[in-house]
Amino acid sequence: MSKRQMKRILVTGAVGQIGSELTMALRERYGNDNVLATGRKTKPTETLRNSGPFEFIDIVKPETVEKVIDDYDIDTIFNMAAILSAVGEEKPSLCWDVNINGLYTILELARKKEMAKVFVPSSIAAFGPETPRENTPQETVLKPKTMYGVTKVAGELLGNYYFKRFGLDVRGIRYPGIISSETLPGGGTTDYAVEIFYEAIKHKKYTCFVREDTVLPMMYMPDCIKGTIDLMEADVSMLKHHCDFNFAGMSFSAGELAAEIKKHIPEFNCIYKPDSRQAIADTWPQTIDDTAAREEWGWQPSYDLPSMVTDMLEKLGKRYEGGLLA
Ligand code: AKB
């Protein structure tokens, strides 16, 4: 296993919720011109477009990926392009195509071109109803009941296989629900934990699509970005795991989140009308044991529920006042 550094980075799914902020953080760290942002069809924001290179690609069309890898002399890929859990249940075939065939394209190109590193995100969706829901262990039952979860388990196994079989340095994290103020998530089960902020500021009310007592693991974006980059920069000799790190920030119920927002916006009212996403949430863990991440690469989150809510409301509030959000 080589210990090559990341120098010329490709981010797929760079217009998405995590990809957009990850790209900006990587540009700050590795230089704007060294981080190529790519998307499939959504137009990038001006910030993303003007701060460094941007190209449209489709990860299920290998030739479009290979072209940008060659044109930009890429040695590292953060594969953030994905179909999330709720859309994955509506379109299972698309979910498989993007999350598995797309990932295979990325791993094969990375192997053939002897790249330094590849980041492959997994998710708490890799777990299922047979998994212990409290303090979910690192090594446990992986029997997801969604297509998204199936692709996440297969992605972890595939990444670990490429590491062992071909010596490709593939790394990955099981992301919880990610809460952020820059780009809205799309098509996930944990999206309510972001939408609630926009609606609380704009309309002082929100209809939540999971029950009030639904507890899920969540994380604030600054922690998510820091953890992702820290894992990728960790010395490979310290890692016993590779593509399947449990990764925890905080856990709270939808009702606890609404109550915390209400402390800042007393008029805010949240009502609960569970839809089909409730059944997905009910198969996922409530709290996560991330000892392996802490021990192997020093993971330590900074935000808890009160500090995350304060920061989110401050950031979104400023964007509304500045007319940046409609
Ligand atoms: C989703 O809800 O599908 C994602 C995830 C937890 O992976 N946010």
XYZ file of C-alpha atoms in Angstrom, residues 20-271:
252
model
C -21.063 21.263 -2.302
C -19.575 22.052 1.112
C -16.923 19.346 0.866
C -15.713 20.795 -2.450
C -15.293 24.259 -0.922
C -13.429 22.830 2.103
C -11.130 20.791 -0.149
C -10.473 23.826 -2.365
C -9.460 25.838 0.671
C -7.080 23.090 1.755
C -5.668 21.793 -1.510
C -5.995 24.855 -3.782
C -8.974 25.889 -5.918
C -7.553 24.611 -9.209
C -6.730 21.201 -7.715
C -10.322 20.292 -6.880
C -12.615 19.499 -9.800
C -16.312 19.716 -8.926
C -18.655 17.636 -11.072
C -22.404 17.195 -11.302
C -24.874 15.359 -13.510
C -27.364 18.034 -14.458
C -28.174 20.452 -11.609
C -26.558 23.837 -12.223
C -23.788 24.629 -9.719
C -24.102 27.691 -7.485
C -22.009 30.706 -8.420
C -19.734 30.042 -5.440
C -19.005 26.542 -6.662
C -18.708 27.593 -10.302
C -16.482 30.609 -9.707
C -14.119 29.152 -7.132
C -12.606 26.398 -9.309
C -13.144 23.998 -12.213
C -16.570 22.455 -12.822
C -17.664 19.794 -15.363
C -20.833 17.832 -16.040
C -20.338 14.038 -15.964
C -22.536 10.989 -15.436
C -20.950 8.307 -13.275
C -22.971 5.578 -14.983
C -21.267 6.585 -18.260
C -17.636 5.567 -17.664
C -16.327 7.512 -20.677
C -17.525 10.830 -19.193
C -15.707 10.074 -15.926
C -12.521 8.874 -17.631
C -12.357 12.015 -19.762
C -12.290 14.393 -16.781
C -9.862 12.135 -14.880
C -7.443 12.359 -17.816
C -8.084 16.036 -18.600
C -7.457 17.100 -15.005
C -4.819 14.491 -14.098
C -6.907 13.282 -11.140
C -5.283 11.126 -8.414
C -8.054 11.119 -5.761
C -11.846 10.765 -5.962
C -14.531 11.665 -3.415
C -17.528 9.797 -4.836
C -20.410 11.806 -3.381
C -22.910 11.124 -6.212
C -25.755 8.989 -4.841
C -29.478 8.318 -4.826
C -30.681 8.532 -1.200
C -33.075 6.307 0.743
C -36.533 7.753 -0.031
C -35.960 8.256 -3.767
C -34.217 4.873 -3.794
C -37.491 3.239 -2.712
C -39.381 5.025 -5.499
C -36.715 4.218 -8.094
C -34.804 1.122 -6.960
C -33.306 0.456 -10.370
C -31.886 3.992 -10.651
C -30.582 3.669 -7.082
C -28.714 0.464 -7.963
C -27.393 1.952 -11.188
C -25.960 5.131 -9.649
C -24.866 3.730 -6.275
C -23.424 0.418 -7.475
C -22.668 0.588 -11.204
C -21.487 4.179 -10.720
C -19.290 3.143 -7.803
C -17.868 0.233 -9.814
C -16.942 2.683 -12.591
C -15.167 4.915 -10.068
C -13.279 2.044 -8.396
C -12.237 0.469 -11.702
C -10.948 3.762 -13.099
C -9.127 4.461 -9.821
C -7.540 0.992 -9.914
C -6.494 1.200 -13.566
C -5.054 4.676 -13.145
C -3.318 3.741 -9.871
C -4.873 6.576 -7.923
C -3.736 7.633 -4.449
C -7.116 7.429 -2.679
C -10.884 7.057 -3.115
C -13.612 8.120 -0.644
C -16.806 6.046 -0.733
C -19.558 7.233 1.635
C -21.717 4.681 3.415
C -24.651 5.414 5.719
C -26.586 4.331 8.809
C -28.914 2.885 6.130
C -26.496 -0.073 5.963
C -28.151 -1.268 9.186
C -31.588 -2.828 9.455
C -34.243 -3.879 11.954
C -32.196 -6.868 13.175
C -29.303 -4.541 14.151
C -29.161 -3.363 17.807
C -30.655 0.155 17.678
C -28.921 1.538 20.767
C -25.194 2.177 20.630
C -25.045 0.220 17.359
C -21.707 -1.627 17.323
C -19.074 -1.296 14.596
C -19.306 -5.006 13.796
C -22.955 -6.020 13.653
C -25.829 -7.363 11.550
C -26.078 -5.636 8.133
C -29.478 -6.587 6.740
C -30.990 -3.345 5.402
C -34.532 -3.339 4.066
C -34.144 -0.491 1.558
C -32.453 -0.555 -1.855
C -30.309 2.389 -0.701
C -29.168 0.327 2.306
C -28.447 -2.675 0.092
C -26.235 -0.500 -2.134
C -24.460 0.922 0.922
C -23.589 -2.533 2.302
C -22.446 -3.678 -1.152
C -20.428 -0.448 -1.536
C -18.641 -1.044 1.779
C -17.816 -4.617 0.778
C -16.677 -3.559 -2.690
C -14.415 -0.823 -1.311
C -12.889 -3.205 1.232
C -12.399 -5.755 -1.559
C -10.517 -3.241 -3.744
C -8.309 -2.365 -0.783
C -7.379 -5.960 -0.026
C -7.319 -7.377 -3.551
C -5.765 -4.494 -5.487
C -4.143 -2.329 -2.802
C -6.350 0.643 -3.769
C -6.635 2.973 -0.760
C -10.440 3.208 -0.446
C -11.965 4.732 2.704
C -15.512 5.371 3.861
C -17.799 6.451 6.673
C -21.348 5.459 7.644
C -22.899 8.929 7.571
C -25.832 9.696 9.872
C -28.416 12.324 8.783
C -26.474 15.467 7.911
C -27.834 18.908 8.858
C -26.590 21.903 6.891
C -27.410 25.499 6.011
C -25.942 25.787 2.491
C -27.563 23.170 0.231
C -30.801 21.298 0.927
C -30.614 17.508 0.940
C -32.757 15.691 -1.607
C -34.541 12.376 -1.390
C -33.433 11.180 2.045
C -35.320 9.999 5.135
C -33.460 12.417 7.418
C -34.341 15.476 5.251
C -36.940 16.621 7.833
C -34.124 17.613 10.178
C -33.012 20.240 7.625
C -36.382 21.297 6.151
C -37.681 22.105 9.649
C -35.225 25.023 9.970
C -36.228 26.659 6.668
C -39.938 26.341 7.511
C -39.464 27.516 11.111
C -37.789 30.714 9.889
C -40.096 31.294 6.921
C -43.545 30.166 8.119
C -43.113 29.453 11.871
C -44.638 26.038 11.291
C -43.606 22.671 9.888
C -45.370 19.421 9.079
C -42.867 16.708 9.916
C -43.018 13.438 7.968
C -41.851 11.251 10.860
C -43.398 10.773 14.325
C -42.445 13.084 17.166
C -40.697 10.246 19.039
C -38.527 9.195 16.064
C -34.901 9.221 17.194
C -32.125 9.071 14.577
C -28.367 9.718 14.574
C -27.549 13.142 13.098
C -24.524 15.348 12.553
C -23.889 19.011 11.758
C -22.129 19.671 8.466
C -18.915 21.212 9.886
C -18.331 17.968 11.816
C -19.184 15.891 8.746
C -16.660 17.763 6.578
C -13.958 17.660 9.228
C -14.433 13.919 9.822
C -14.416 13.135 6.102
C -11.165 15.019 5.475
C -9.555 13.714 8.690
C -10.257 10.112 7.671
C -8.820 10.715 4.195
C -5.693 12.328 5.631
C -5.136 9.669 8.330
C -2.038 7.513 8.074
C -3.191 4.291 6.405
C -1.090 2.205 8.801
C -3.371 3.391 11.663
C -6.524 2.019 9.995
C -7.908 -1.419 10.818
C -11.193 -0.610 9.090
C -11.475 1.051 5.695
C -14.895 1.617 4.108
C -17.302 1.067 7.003
C -16.517 3.362 9.934
C -19.381 4.052 12.337
C -19.508 7.850 12.698
C -21.576 9.609 15.376
C -22.382 13.227 16.173
C -25.624 13.508 18.138
C -28.975 11.715 18.403
C -32.359 13.317 19.063
C -36.048 12.808 18.382
C -37.968 14.979 15.920
C -39.838 16.387 18.942
C -36.598 17.305 20.739
C -35.377 19.103 17.614
C -38.634 21.072 17.338
C -38.467 21.974 21.057
C -34.892 23.243 20.667
C -35.916 25.432 17.707
C -38.875 26.731 19.727
C -36.450 28.079 22.339
C -35.251 30.521 19.632
C -38.574 30.984 17.765
C -41.340 30.743 20.426
C -44.179 31.009 17.842
C -42.864 27.912 16.007
C -45.310 25.015 15.822
C -44.461 21.557 14.522
C -47.089 18.975 13.667
